[in-house]
Backbone as CSV, one residue per row, in Angstrom:
resi,resn,N_x,N_y,N_z,CA_x,CA_y,CA_z,C_x,C_y,C_z
1,MET,339.042,75.805,133.807,339.514,75.132,135.013,340.507,74.045,134.627
2,TYR,341.630,74.009,135.313,342.663,73.012,135.063,342.776,72.082,136.268
3,GLU,343.336,70.891,136.027,343.571,69.945,137.112,345.017,69.466,137.060
4,TYR,345.550,69.208,138.238,346.931,68.719,138.336,346.979,67.655,139.426
5,GLU,347.693,66.567,139.161,347.831,65.498,140.148,349.300,65.130,140.325
6,HIS,349.634,64.814,141.558,351.012,64.399,141.857,350.960,63.332,142.943
7,THR,351.780,62.313,142.793,351.814,61.208,143.752,353.206,61.081,144.366
8,THR,353.238,60.945,145.682,354.492,60.776,146.416,354.420,59.502,147.247
9,VAL,355.431,58.675,147.157,355.503,57.444,147.943,356.472,57.658,149.101
10,VAL,355.982,57.434,150.310,356.771,57.669,151.521,356.986,56.354,152.258
11,GLU,358.221,56.071,152.614,358.558,54.834,153.333,358.250,54.996,154.819
12,ALA,356.963,55.141,155.115,356.503,55.280,156.501,355.016,54.967,156.538
13,ASP,354.511,54.610,157.709,353.091,54.291,157.817,352.240,55.547,157.695
14,ILE,350.947,55.367,157.549,350.045,56.475,157.261,349.934,57.445,158.432
15,ASP,349.964,56.929,159.668,349.855,57.822,160.822,351.070,58.738,160.923
16,THR,352.254,58.194,160.672,353.468,59.009,160.703,353.445,60.061,159.604
17,THR,353.052,59.657,158.405,353.063,60.569,157.261,352.021,61.663,157.408
18,PHE,350.812,61.295,157.779,349.774,62.309,157.976,350.130,63.207,159.152
19,GLY,350.637,62.593,160.224,350.999,63.365,161.409,352.069,64.395,161.132
20,TRP,353.000,64.075,160.234,354.045,65.036,159.857,353.412,66.310,159.313
21,HIS,352.368,66.180,158.513,351.704,67.346,157.921,350.960,68.181,158.966
22,GLU,350.643,67.589,160.110,349.903,68.315,161.137,350.794,69.246,161.951
23,TYR,352.094,69.057,161.877,352.988,69.969,162.589,353.012,71.329,161.901
24,LYS,353.141,72.359,162.709,353.144,73.724,162.189,354.279,73.954,161.194
25,GLY,355.418,73.323,161.433,356.574,73.533,160.573,356.490,72.855,159.221
26,SER,355.490,71.990,159.018,355.405,71.250,157.757,355.210,72.174,156.564
27,PHE,354.462,73.248,156.747,354.214,74.170,155.633,355.523,74.786,155.152
28,ARG,356.331,75.242,156.084,357.616,75.842,155.715,358.517,74.816,155.034
29,ARG,358.491,73.580,155.502,359.329,72.553,154.905,358.841,72.165,153.510
30,LEU,357.536,72.170,153.299,356.997,71.746,152.007,357.137,72.800,150.916
31,MET,357.036,74.072,151.284,357.042,75.118,150.269,358.465,75.471,149.862
32,PRO,358.788,75.369,148.571,360.135,75.723,148.112,360.440,77.189,148.398
33,PRO,361.688,77.531,148.688,362.032,78.917,149.025,361.738,79.901,147.909
34,TRP,361.732,79.428,146.655,361.437,80.356,145.560,359.942,80.656,145.439
35,GLU,359.100,79.927,146.193,357.661,80.163,146.156,357.159,80.937,147.369
36,VAL,357.938,80.978,148.437,357.509,81.652,149.666,358.572,82.646,150.105
37,ALA,358.173,83.900,150.206,359.098,84.930,150.669,359.036,85.087,152.186
38,GLU,357.842,84.873,152.740,357.672,85.092,154.185,356.389,84.411,154.649
39,GLU,356.480,83.658,155.740,355.293,83.060,156.336,354.717,84.040,157.350
40,VAL,353.457,84.401,157.168,352.821,85.396,158.026,352.143,84.739,159.219
41,ARG,351.374,83.687,158.953,350.663,83.022,160.046,350.331,81.589,159.659
42,ALA,350.476,80.695,160.617,350.088,79.303,160.411,349.350,78.842,161.655
43,ASP,348.078,78.527,161.521,347.314,78.038,162.658,347.835,76.663,163.077
44,ASP,347.493,76.262,164.299,348.048,75.038,164.874,347.321,73.769,164.450
45,THR,346.348,73.874,163.560,345.545,72.722,163.180,345.237,72.750,161.690
46,LEU,344.831,71.610,161.157,344.385,71.517,159.768,342.864,71.462,159.681
47,GLU,342.189,71.654,160.791,340.735,71.545,160.814,340.081,72.671,160.015
48,PRO,338.869,72.422,159.483,338.183,73.424,158.662,338.107,74.786,159.350
49,GLY,338.420,75.819,158.582,338.400,77.183,159.099,339.768,77.702,159.481
50,SER,340.711,76.813,159.759,342.070,77.259,160.077,342.752,77.752,158.808
51,GLN,343.754,78.611,158.968,344.384,79.237,157.807,345.905,79.210,157.896
52,ARG,346.506,79.328,156.729,347.939,79.577,156.616,348.110,80.716,155.624
53,ILE,348.841,81.724,156.057,349.010,82.936,155.254,350.493,83.154,155.002
54,PHE,350.840,83.416,153.756,352.244,83.664,153.438,352.364,84.674,152.304
55,LYS,353.534,85.286,152.240,353.880,86.193,151.150,354.658,85.404,150.101
56,PHE,354.406,85.703,148.837,355.116,85.016,147.766,355.716,86.039,146.808
57,PRO,356.814,85.685,146.140,357.454,86.615,145.212,356.537,86.932,144.035
58,LEU,356.430,88.205,143.708,355.622,88.665,142.583,356.436,89.719,141.849
59,GLY,357.412,89.243,141.065,358.344,90.169,140.441,359.163,90.850,141.527
60,PRO,359.246,92.189,141.486,359.987,92.909,142.524,359.163,93.116,143.798
61,PHE,357.914,92.643,143.794,357.009,92.864,144.923,356.688,91.539,145.617
62,LYS,355.822,91.609,146.618,355.342,90.431,147.318,353.822,90.410,147.284
63,GLY,353.255,89.267,146.951,351.817,89.087,147.010,351.453,88.291,148.252
64,THR,350.166,88.228,148.564,349.695,87.500,149.744,348.812,86.334,149.323
65,TRP,349.074,85.179,149.886,348.269,83.980,149.650,347.647,83.581,150.984
66,VAL,346.333,83.456,151.003,345.614,82.991,152.186,344.968,81.652,151.843
67,ALA,345.421,80.594,152.492,344.860,79.256,152.293,344.013,78.894,153.507
68,GLU,342.785,78.451,153.257,341.891,78.055,154.348,341.558,76.573,154.216
69,HIS,341.686,75.850,155.313,341.402,74.421,155.289,339.892,74.183,155.270
70,THR,339.478,73.244,154.436,338.045,73.006,154.220,337.604,71.596,154.587
71,ALA,338.528,70.672,154.751,338.186,69.296,155.125,339.334,68.704,155.931
72,TYR,338.979,67.838,156.880,339.992,67.241,157.762,339.492,65.881,158.227
73,GLU,340.064,64.808,157.670,339.664,63.442,157.992,340.921,62.604,158.249
74,PRO,341.541,62.784,159.408,342.793,62.071,159.691,342.553,60.561,159.812
75,PRO,343.488,59.736,159.338,344.736,60.097,158.662,344.646,59.941,157.138
76,ASN,343.458,60.155,156.571,343.257,59.852,155.150,343.139,61.052,154.219
77,HIS,342.729,62.198,154.741,342.434,63.296,153.810,342.367,64.632,154.535
78,TRP,342.855,65.660,153.863,342.574,67.036,154.250,342.603,67.885,152.990
79,ALA,341.980,69.049,153.055,341.862,69.889,151.861,341.939,71.356,152.241
80,ASP,342.353,72.167,151.274,342.392,73.612,151.487,342.006,74.328,150.201
81,THR,341.589,75.563,150.346,341.229,76.394,149.208,341.871,77.762,149.352
82,MET,342.180,78.387,148.250,342.752,79.733,148.269,341.617,80.743,148.396
83,VAL,341.636,81.544,149.458,340.634,82.598,149.615,341.183,83.953,149.187
84,LYS,342.500,84.029,149.049,343.139,85.222,148.498,344.471,84.807,147.904
85,GLY,344.758,85.290,146.700,346.021,84.925,146.084,346.053,85.213,144.600
86,PRO,347.039,84.674,143.895,347.270,85.024,142.499,346.337,84.341,141.508
87,PHE,345.716,83.211,141.901,344.826,82.499,140.999,343.391,82.981,141.163
88,TRP,342.585,82.744,140.131,341.156,83.010,140.289,340.541,81.985,141.229
89,SER,341.065,80.770,141.205,340.637,79.747,142.159,341.739,78.706,142.287
90,TRP,341.794,78.075,143.463,342.793,77.033,143.734,342.239,76.152,144.842
91,ASP,341.957,74.894,144.537,341.459,73.930,145.515,342.390,72.727,145.522
92,HIS,342.854,72.361,146.701,343.903,71.343,146.832,343.444,70.256,147.796
93,ASP,343.334,69.028,147.290,342.999,67.865,148.110,344.247,67.017,148.328
94,HIS,344.416,66.556,149.568,345.552,65.711,149.940,344.982,64.374,150.429
95,HIS,345.257,63.288,149.715,344.752,61.963,150.084,345.911,61.054,150.483
96,PHE,345.683,60.225,151.511,346.713,59.336,152.044,346.178,57.904,152.071
97,THR,346.953,56.966,151.522,346.620,55.548,151.585,347.877,54.777,151.978
98,GLU,347.678,53.639,152.644,348.820,52.847,153.118,348.734,51.412,152.625
99,SER,349.875,50.847,152.275,349.966,49.442,151.900,351.307,48.901,152.382
100,ASP,351.258,47.883,153.241,352.475,47.246,153.766,353.430,48.247,154.402
101,GLY,352.890,49.191,155.160,353.720,50.147,155.877,354.261,51.280,155.042
102,VAL,353.860,51.354,153.780,354.286,52.427,152.881,353.076,53.289,152.533
103,THR,353.258,54.601,152.590,352.147,55.528,152.364,352.270,56.224,151.014
104,THR,351.141,56.313,150.327,351.065,57.072,149.082,350.287,58.354,149.344
105,VAL,350.919,59.473,149.047,350.276,60.783,149.195,349.874,61.261,147.802
106,SER,348.581,61.465,147.605,348.064,61.899,146.302,347.545,63.326,146.416
107,ASP,348.187,64.235,145.690,347.761,65.634,145.657,346.936,65.875,144.400
108,HIS,345.756,66.444,144.580,344.881,66.771,143.449,344.526,68.253,143.538
109,VAL,344.940,69.013,142.537,344.718,70.460,142.524,343.803,70.831,141.364
110,ARG,342.795,71.637,141.639,341.939,72.232,140.609,342.161,73.738,140.671
111,TYR,342.551,74.325,139.544,342.879,75.747,139.573,342.423,76.461,138.314
112,GLN,342.204,77.753,138.458,341.871,78.629,137.337,342.925,79.724,137.278
113,VAL,343.584,79.847,136.135,344.649,80.841,136.008,344.085,82.248,136.147
114,PRO,344.926,83.216,136.536,344.452,84.598,136.709,344.131,85.276,135.383
115,PHE,343.460,86.401,135.483,343.108,87.274,134.357,342.050,86.683,133.429
116,GLY,341.291,85.703,133.926,340.128,85.222,133.200,340.409,84.761,131.781
117,PRO,339.573,85.190,130.801,339.736,84.760,129.408,341.120,85.075,128.849
118,LEU,341.677,86.231,129.222,343.004,86.594,128.731,344.055,85.622,129.267
119,GLY,343.940,85.294,130.538,344.874,84.338,131.127,344.762,82.968,130.484
120,ASN,343.521,82.535,130.213,343.314,81.250,129.546,343.930,81.242,128.152
121,LEU,343.760,82.365,127.423,344.296,82.468,126.068,345.821,82.364,126.078
122,VAL,346.449,83.131,126.961,347.910,83.096,127.051,348.387,81.703,127.438
123,ASP,347.677,81.082,128.381,348.064,79.752,128.839,347.929,78.722,127.717
124,ARG,346.865,78.845,126.907,346.677,77.915,125.790,347.745,78.112,124.724
125,VAL,348.076,79.371,124.431,349.106,79.662,123.432,350.433,79.030,123.833
126,LEU,350.700,79.039,125.130,351.953,78.474,125.638,351.829,76.989,125.971
127,GLY,350.737,76.394,125.516,350.563,74.961,125.735,350.290,74.583,127.174
128,GLY,349.760,75.517,127.962,349.463,75.237,129.360,350.673,75.193,130.261
129,MET,351.838,75.541,129.736,353.074,75.365,130.487,353.448,76.570,131.339
130,LEU,352.796,77.699,131.120,353.140,78.890,131.892,352.977,78.637,133.390
131,VAL,351.875,78.000,133.752,351.590,77.717,135.157,351.966,76.286,135.526
132,ARG,351.630,75.341,134.660,351.823,73.927,134.982,353.288,73.577,135.248
133,SER,354.197,74.137,134.484,355.612,73.825,134.699,356.074,74.294,136.074
134,ARG,355.539,75.432,136.511,355.909,75.948,137.834,355.312,75.073,138.935
135,ILE,354.067,74.624,138.728,353.428,73.747,139.703,354.169,72.411,139.783
136,THR,354.558,71.876,138.628,355.293,70.610,138.594,356.605,70.720,139.361
137,ARG,357.306,71.806,139.143,358.571,72.028,139.845,358.346,72.114,141.351
138,MET,357.271,72.788,141.757,356.972,72.942,143.169,356.671,71.592,143.816
139,PHE,355.835,70.777,143.164,355.458,69.501,143.766,356.604,68.497,143.768
140,LYS,357.500,68.591,142.814,358.670,67.722,142.850,359.551,68.073,144.045
141,ALA,359.681,69.360,144.318,360.447,69.792,145.489,359.769,69.334,146.776
142,ARG,358.439,69.421,146.823,357.685,68.966,147.996,357.891,67.463,148.222
143,GLU,357.863,66.716,147.136,358.040,65.266,147.221,359.385,64.903,147.844
144,LEU,360.443,65.508,147.349,361.780,65.207,147.862,361.928,65.614,149.319
145,ARG,361.392,66.775,149.666,361.496,67.259,151.049,360.744,66.337,151.999
146,LEU,359.537,65.933,151.633,358.738,65.056,152.485,359.429,63.710,152.682
147,GLN,359.891,63.112,151.605,360.553,61.809,151.699,361.817,61.881,152.552
148,ARG,362.630,62.889,152.312,363.912,62.991,153.018,363.731,63.345,154.486
149,ASP,362.792,64.249,154.785,362.585,64.639,156.181,362.083,63.468,157.015
150,ILE,361.079,62.754,156.502,360.539,61.631,157.267,361.589,60.531,157.412
151,ALA,362.375,60.300,156.375,363.440,59.295,156.465,364.459,59.680,157.531
152,GLN,364.806,60.948,157.604,365.776,61.412,158.597,365.207,61.314,160.010
153,HIS,363.959,61.733,160.179,363.339,61.661,161.508,363.212,60.207,161.979
154,SER,362.963,59.301,161.049,362.757,57.899,161.423,364.009,57.277,162.038
155,LYS,365.176,57.828,161.716,366.428,57.302,162.267,366.523,57.522,163.774
156,PHE,365.780,58.511,164.278,365.871,58.869,165.697,364.514,58.764,166.401
157,SER,363.579,58.054,165.786,362.219,57.996,166.328,362.143,57.273,167.668
158,ASN,363.158,56.457,167.984,363.155,55.718,169.245,363.729,56.533,170.400
159,LEU,364.237,57.728,170.124,364.845,58.562,171.158,363.845,59.577,171.697
160,PRO,364.034,60.025,172.953,363.122,61.030,173.523,363.182,62.333,172.728
161,ARG,362.040,63.014,172.660,361.998,64.329,172.007,362.672,65.354,172.920
162,LYS,363.247,66.394,172.342,364.014,67.384,173.087,363.292,68.732,173.162
163,ARG,363.666,69.488,174.190,363.225,70.884,174.301,364.393,71.744,173.826
164,ILE,364.184,72.474,172.730,365.286,73.128,172.027,365.035,74.629,171.907
165,LEU,366.075,75.419,172.167,366.012,76.875,172.020,366.938,77.281,170.879
166,VAL,366.410,78.092,169.947,367.180,78.484,168.762,367.230,80.000,168.651
167,SER,368.437,80.558,168.557,368.587,81.981,168.243,368.865,82.106,166.749
168,GLY,368.596,83.286,166.194,368.775,83.454,164.755,367.767,82.644,163.961
169,SER,366.595,82.430,164.550,365.599,81.540,163.943,364.881,82.137,162.745
170,SER,365.068,83.431,162.494,364.402,84.057,161.345,365.305,84.123,160.122
171,GLY,366.533,83.653,160.259,367.475,83.681,159.145,367.230,82.560,158.153
172,LEU,368.045,82.534,157.123,367.907,81.554,156.047,367.988,80.126,156.574
173,ILE,368.970,79.877,157.431,369.143,78.535,157.987,368.200,78.301,159.159
174,GLY,368.083,79.289,160.044,367.267,79.137,161.239,365.810,78.844,160.949
175,THR,365.254,79.494,159.942,363.852,79.287,159.585,363.585,77.829,159.237
176,GLN,364.463,77.262,158.416,364.284,75.874,158.004,364.605,74.897,159.135
177,LEU,365.603,75.239,159.957,365.970,74.352,161.055,364.837,74.234,162.068
178,VAL,364.234,75.360,162.431,363.124,75.342,163.387,361.974,74.493,162.848
179,ALA,361.651,74.667,161.573,360.565,73.897,160.965,360.899,72.408,160.935
180,PHE,362.147,72.085,160.605,362.568,70.681,160.554,362.476,70.032,161.932
181,LEU,362.968,70.711,162.954,362.924,70.162,164.309,361.489,70.022,164.799
182,ASP,360.645,70.983,164.445,359.237,70.933,164.841,358.553,69.702,164.256
183,THR,358.782,69.433,162.965,358.149,68.273,162.338,358.720,66.959,162.850
184,GLY,359.821,67.036,163.574,360.368,65.848,164.221,359.777,65.611,165.599
185,GLY,358.839,66.476,166.003,358.161,66.304,167.279,358.841,66.963,168.457
186,HIS,359.878,67.755,168.210,360.581,68.432,169.299,359.823,69.688,169.741
187,ASP,360.059,70.088,170.977,359.467,71.311,171.530,360.443,72.457,171.260
188,VAL,360.200,73.203,170.192,361.157,74.193,169.708,360.719,75.608,170.092
189,TRP,361.647,76.363,170.694,361.419,77.756,171.075,362.397,78.652,170.328
190,ARG,361.988,79.898,170.121,362.826,80.879,169.429,363.321,81.929,170.415
191,LEU,364.581,82.296,170.292,365.159,83.397,171.061,365.180,84.606,170.134
192,VAL,364.338,85.607,170.422,364.139,86.719,169.488,364.609,88.038,170.088
193,ARG,364.978,88.994,169.213,365.491,90.294,169.663,364.405,91.358,169.656
194,ARG,363.220,90.991,169.979,362.067,91.882,170.077,361.184,91.330,171.186
195,PRO,360.153,92.052,171.581,359.249,91.493,172.588,358.639,90.178,172.106
196,ALA,358.627,89.186,172.970,358.047,87.893,172.607,356.549,88.041,172.382
197,ARG,356.040,87.395,171.340,354.616,87.463,171.042,353.842,86.514,171.942
198,GLU,352.727,86.993,172.454,351.907,86.198,173.356,351.374,84.962,172.634
199,GLY,351.458,83.835,173.295,350.950,82.603,172.714,351.927,81.886,171.807
200,GLU,353.086,82.492,171.557,354.100,81.872,170.715,355.241,81.333,171.580
201,LYS,355.937,80.352,171.080,357.078,79.785,171.801,358.306,80.646,171.535
202,GLU,358.355,81.785,172.222,359.425,82.753,172.029,359.940,83.266,173.368
203,LEU,361.234,83.551,173.424,361.864,84.228,174.550,362.584,85.448,174.002
204,SER,362.487,86.559,174.716,363.103,87.802,174.246,364.467,88.009,174.898
205,TRP,365.404,88.510,174.094,366.715,88.879,174.635,367.234,90.104,173.897
206,LYS,368.169,90.803,174.553,368.805,91.972,173.948,370.311,91.829,174.147
207,PRO,370.962,91.109,173.262,372.395,90.833,173.455,373.264,92.075,173.444
208,ASP,372.799,93.144,172.791,373.615,94.359,172.731,373.741,95.031,174.085
209,VAL,372.767,94.802,174.982,372.835,95.390,176.321,372.885,94.303,177.403
210,GLY,373.058,93.074,176.977,373.215,91.980,177.929,371.965,91.628,178.695
211,VAL,370.794,91.780,178.066,369.532,91.494,178.751,369.037,90.097,178.383
212,LEU,369.066,89.207,179.344,368.495,87.871,179.203,368.387,87.269,180.589
213,GLU,367.197,86.923,180.984,366.974,86.352,182.297,367.474,84.904,182.306
214,PRO,368.533,84.614,183.091,369.102,83.252,183.084,368.074,82.163,183.362
215,SER,367.137,82.440,184.255,366.164,81.406,184.606,365.254,81.048,183.437
216,SER,365.152,81.972,182.459,364.239,81.727,181.340,364.740,80.633,180.403
217,ILE,366.034,80.355,180.444,366.565,79.327,179.544,366.860,78.020,180.274
218,GLU,366.431,77.941,181.524,366.578,76.684,182.242,365.569,75.668,181.698
219,GLY,365.950,74.434,181.695,365.037,73.378,181.264,365.165,72.999,179.804
220,PHE,365.996,73.717,179.056,366.209,73.350,177.656,367.288,72.275,177.570
221,ASP,367.049,71.300,176.723,368.039,70.243,176.513,369.152,70.705,175.589
222,ILE,368.789,71.552,174.637,369.739,71.996,173.613,369.517,73.473,173.328
223,VAL,370.603,74.226,173.189,370.540,75.616,172.732,371.375,75.712,171.456
224,ILE,370.748,76.181,170.388,371.432,76.336,169.099,371.551,77.824,168.808
225,HIS,372.776,78.310,168.711,373.001,79.742,168.504,373.355,80.008,167.041
226,LEU,372.419,80.632,166.337,372.626,81.001,164.936,372.586,82.514,164.749
227,GLY,372.542,83.256,165.862,372.477,84.710,165.775,373.746,85.292,165.176
228,GLY,373.594,86.438,164.530,374.740,87.091,163.901,374.381,87.569,162.517
229,ALA,375.384,87.909,161.736,375.147,88.393,160.379,374.640,87.258,159.504
230,GLY,373.587,87.539,158.743,373.032,86.536,157.848,373.950,86.260,156.673
231,ILE,373.995,85.003,156.227,374.908,84.664,155.134,374.468,85.285,153.810
232,GLY,373.203,85.694,153.745,372.725,86.293,152.505,372.448,87.776,152.613
233,ASP,372.886,88.406,153.717,372.592,89.826,153.923,373.319,90.717,152.928
234,LYS,374.571,90.411,152.664,375.395,91.245,151.787,376.203,90.360,150.847
235,ARG,376.810,91.018,149.885,377.709,90.289,149.006,378.949,89.875,149.797
236,TRP,379.464,88.709,149.479,380.643,88.232,150.186,381.886,88.975,149.711
237,SER,382.771,89.232,150.658,384.038,89.905,150.367,385.144,89.164,151.111
238,ALA,386.380,89.560,150.877,387.501,88.927,151.575,387.366,89.113,153.081
239,LYS,386.860,90.264,153.509,386.701,90.543,154.933,385.616,89.674,155.544
240,ARG,384.468,89.531,154.847,383.384,88.709,155.366,383.761,87.236,155.374
């Protein structure tokens, strides 16, 4: 069993910092793109029993990680454990403390590398760096994203929250934009080219045949149109 700790200092009070993590989009914002290929499901709460499921790169394939929340004590602590994934075990505690309006986020991870004794042997031969270096890189990315996002949101915290509709929300930019706006407290909806899923903030449209009920987009303060060819779909050429 290995342990890993990381500390992040956030220039915001504890309620703001903990509350940021409670937004559904926080998971997408925290996880580096090289660690997450696709988010499958994220429950609306951090309370025990809720889950977040995502696909992660596994060579040329995709693996599945299922994280289940096991403790929830706002605004000081929450925890999750891996119930399915690449490690033999993974338990992650998130602790929050505040001093003079500044919050310290302490991440404590206990993990067991895969493949049992063989995995331990390989990890020891490599000085523990096979997994630890990747975890360190991930948490450094999380630290920067958390600090920068909260700092950016704080610039507009005195303004009313908006109701926003985004097309192209599944693309490279749209995915991150929706998550960023969500963690800012905005009411974000997706304009999708398939039937809208029940219980989700989605509206369906079919631009190829001109199908969109005008009344369905009434009441939005902002519409962001990102639909079209993805910037990473193909290799760039002079024509593109």
